[in-house]
Amino acid sequence: MKSFVEYSGETDFPIENLPYGVFTSAKNVNKHIGVAIGEWILDLNIIAHLFDGPLMKDKQNVFKEENLNAFMGLTKPHWIEARETLQKLLDKSNPTIQNDKDLRERAFVKQSEAQMHVPADIGDYTDFYSSIHHATNVGIMFRGKDNALLDNWKYLPVGYHGRSSSIVISGTPITRPLGQTLPVEGAAPHFGPCRLMDFELEMAAFVGGPPTKLGERVTAQEAGDRIFGFVLMNDWSARDIQKWEYIPLGPFTAKNLGTTISPWIVTIEALRPFVTDNFPQEPEPFPYLKHDDKFNFDIKLEVDITPEKTPVATTVCRSNYRYMYWTVKQQLAQQTVTGCNLRPGDLLGSGTISGETSDSFGSMLELAWKGTKPIRLLNGEERKFIQDGDTVTLRGYCENEGVKIGFGKCEGKLLPAVPLE
Amino acid sequence: MKSFVEYSGETDFPIENLPYGVFTSAKNVNKHIGVAIGEWILDLNIIAHLFDGPLMKDKQNVFKEENLNAFMGLTKPHWIEARETLQKLLDKSNPTIQNDKDLRERAFVKQSEAQMHVPADIGDYTDFYSSIHHATNVGIMFRGKDNALLDNWKYLPVGYHGRSSSIVISGTPITRPLGQTLPVEGAAPHFGPCRLMDFELEMAAFVGGPPTKLGERVTAQEAGDRIFGFVLMNDWSARDIQKWEYIPLGPFTAKNLGTTISPWIVTIEALRPFVTDNFPQEPEPFPYLKHDDKFNFDIKLEVDITPEKTPVATTVCRSNYRYMYWTVKQQLAQQTVTGCNLRPGDLLGSGTISGETSDSFGSMLELAWKGTKPIRLLNGEERKFIQDGDTVTLRGYCENEGVKIGFGKCEGKLLPAVPLE
């Protein structure tokens, strides 16, 4: 496949990818839906009329919306047809856009001249805890090696409801939060800036398909048609605040200070060539959590820390989405087993994705092992947790035989705490 | 104050109340905003042009919306002026609607002929755990008397993010969920219908005021202007599912099977005559959690259970909102202390509201003390938890010197579990 849009072999966004996002630009102050191709965005608002396949020709209006919810709310066959239409329109042999100078000029926007936005109205956001290495690491640190995994962990994908208002797009600064912590066990708590700010390397899936009704369930076997695509996610975590607040109802303000996602939703269809074996599961899951297809993906993940004063990026973690114990289909089945209804645009976070080796751990908590093994950065500085002014950048990509499917970046800079007035 | 609309002294909705809701009717298939008065709804969509005060006259369009978010997104002075306008328009001495037969016929809809809807687009829903008697009861049952309250409980309002998609309006049936439970400690879990279905008697506050920015905080002192009003809430809870799934990230599928709210939002202004002392707090809260005004309310609460076969209602609980240890202002301050942004229409659940005596406990878990003291219903049946076919009805009202400010009812029937196909 070759597009008339030129790009280097290094791009995250070849014609085989075509991720969806929402952008504005100096020319377009209203949010438009676009597709990334090389250095460009193809504005789907402008070319909505070209989706003339049997399924999409009556649904072109979904590309006139300010977010992707309506498009996500269609069905998998619609998404596949839309992708095929886009690949055809962008193909070197197709004159429709290529040779229409006026249309071409209106339809393409440089990514460097666009501002990206959270691509969907996220009705509800759930975060899971599905990497076995991460859960084991955290367990060892807090409960010792013999009790690392809690009893329920291998029976169900543990998860919790997150805060959707605080999901922000890559590039949005995050402010170090104030909160209560317990510096000395058994003493009174302290109020002040979080001291143990962390990132969490995650991916997150956008839910698609028509809304389900309360009381309906989606089994893992059925869940594949309801996963639209993935973004990178940094679940910023205030570890010391979390430790004091989370018993017995789970993380609350330690996580609602901001959650950063990457702007381009890479679709399941684009990821399909990179499907890989599911993680072996023992004990065997309950039937509602079982599916017979592969739904794990070989997505290479990296995290960079770039300090403010000497802005040299250090890659502190190299992990892979394939380390997920529970698949996203199983997560969705768990989410809905009690009858919880879904809306297109719901977001499911994977949980921190850690690999087996110490350089593949997906959080500072694990990388610096609770502060006992500081990470050395390329500029000579050390880190136990994230410092003010640090920029944390997540990247992800799949690669084989010269085709690279990338996610762009998921980036945020930590600003110093603002005192209470 | 006397209205030209006639109603009995027993009504929940005298002219001193004027709660807001969203309804449709046979005549109006589109959702309209209305105000309850006696047996009637005053349709604000029809009389939007009559809000001619200095603040509301340029904001009349908020009453043309399909939900209350835009009105909630204004400021407290707007809400107060709107209320004064409504009281003036409904007053016996005012001819504007009273004497305009055509307008009167279009503007009033019988509540019995209307269908109520969730009154706002709830961006995020948080549930707290702020009744000291409830937290103590649950603590005694699971950890013994000496460790009943966890260390953090008196330092911060413990809360967690809930599932907004599954919030439904009174009257919506709830299906007994399937899920994983651990009938025998240490054995393998079991999959099947929840056996310990419970209600939780709660109230919930709708957040108002303009959206805040990520990183902004709202202290308890400032939070009063951001509480629009209250509804009743039944936080249906699958106790056995919760017990197995909730470690370490909190309740998840045990709570996302459905949360019922009452349709009429009673405003803070209507509740003001019933303000009462805040609960004494020891230790003294941190400054961000302190406020110097009373913000607790004397709201009488009741729960009825009505079995399907012999439909006689038994009042199983009589509690009061005044038992809240943490005020809703403190809850909002906690929610935002780390910089979590708010959107008008966000919902804050109080947590189960239990009184001191055993007939005032706000859940079956406490009323039947973990199944050890079954509750006898008026029809002779016993209950340890909620049975299939039971209807659970929450009611709430304030009352003094002949004025009753009521909340209507918050009701749901439990349907039997539907097996997996």
PDB file of C-alpha atoms in Angstrom, chain A residues 2 29 32 35 45 56 119 136 148 162 197 216 233 261 290 297 329 344 356 372 376 378:
ATOM      1  CA  LYS A   2       1.366   3.435  -0.909  1.00  0.00           C
ATOM      2  CA  VAL A  29     -11.810  26.972  15.497  1.00  0.00           C
ATOM      3  CA  HIS A  32     -13.122  18.508  13.576  1.00  0.00           C
ATOM      4  CA  VAL A  35      -7.088  11.036  10.580  1.00  0.00           C
ATOM      5  CA  ASN A  45     -15.414  16.934   8.266  1.00  0.00           C
ATOM      6  CA  MET A  56     -21.313   4.626   5.696  1.00  0.00           C
ATOM      7  CA  PRO A 119     -11.240  12.726  21.068  1.00  0.00           C
ATOM      8  CA  THR A 136       3.350  -8.750  41.641  1.00  0.00           C
ATOM      9  CA  ALA A 148       2.334 -10.675  46.354  1.00  0.00           C
ATOM     10  CA  GLY A 162     -11.933   6.611  37.586  1.00  0.00           C
ATOM     11  CA  MET A 197       4.533  11.773  42.404  1.00  0.00           C
ATOM     12  CA  GLU A 216     -27.312  -6.355  29.737  1.00  0.00           C
ATOM     13  CA  MET A 233      -2.296   6.762  28.931  1.00  0.00           C
ATOM     14  CA  ILE A 261      -3.975  10.368  27.002  1.00  0.00           C
ATOM     15  CA  LYS A 290     -13.219 -16.735  28.174  1.00  0.00           C
ATOM     16  CA  PHE A 297      -0.888  -7.090  20.893  1.00  0.00           C
ATOM     17  CA  LYS A 329     -12.055  -8.212  26.101  1.00  0.00           C
ATOM     18  CA  PRO A 344     -19.678   4.639  23.118  1.00  0.00           C
ATOM     19  CA  GLU A 356       9.624  -8.937  33.743  1.00  0.00           C
ATOM     20  CA  THR A 372      15.598   2.268  47.348  1.00  0.00           C
ATOM     21  CA  ARG A 376      20.177   7.722  37.077  1.00  0.00           C
ATOM     22  CA  LEU A 378      21.562  10.845  31.309  1.00  0.00           C
TER      23      LEU A 378
END
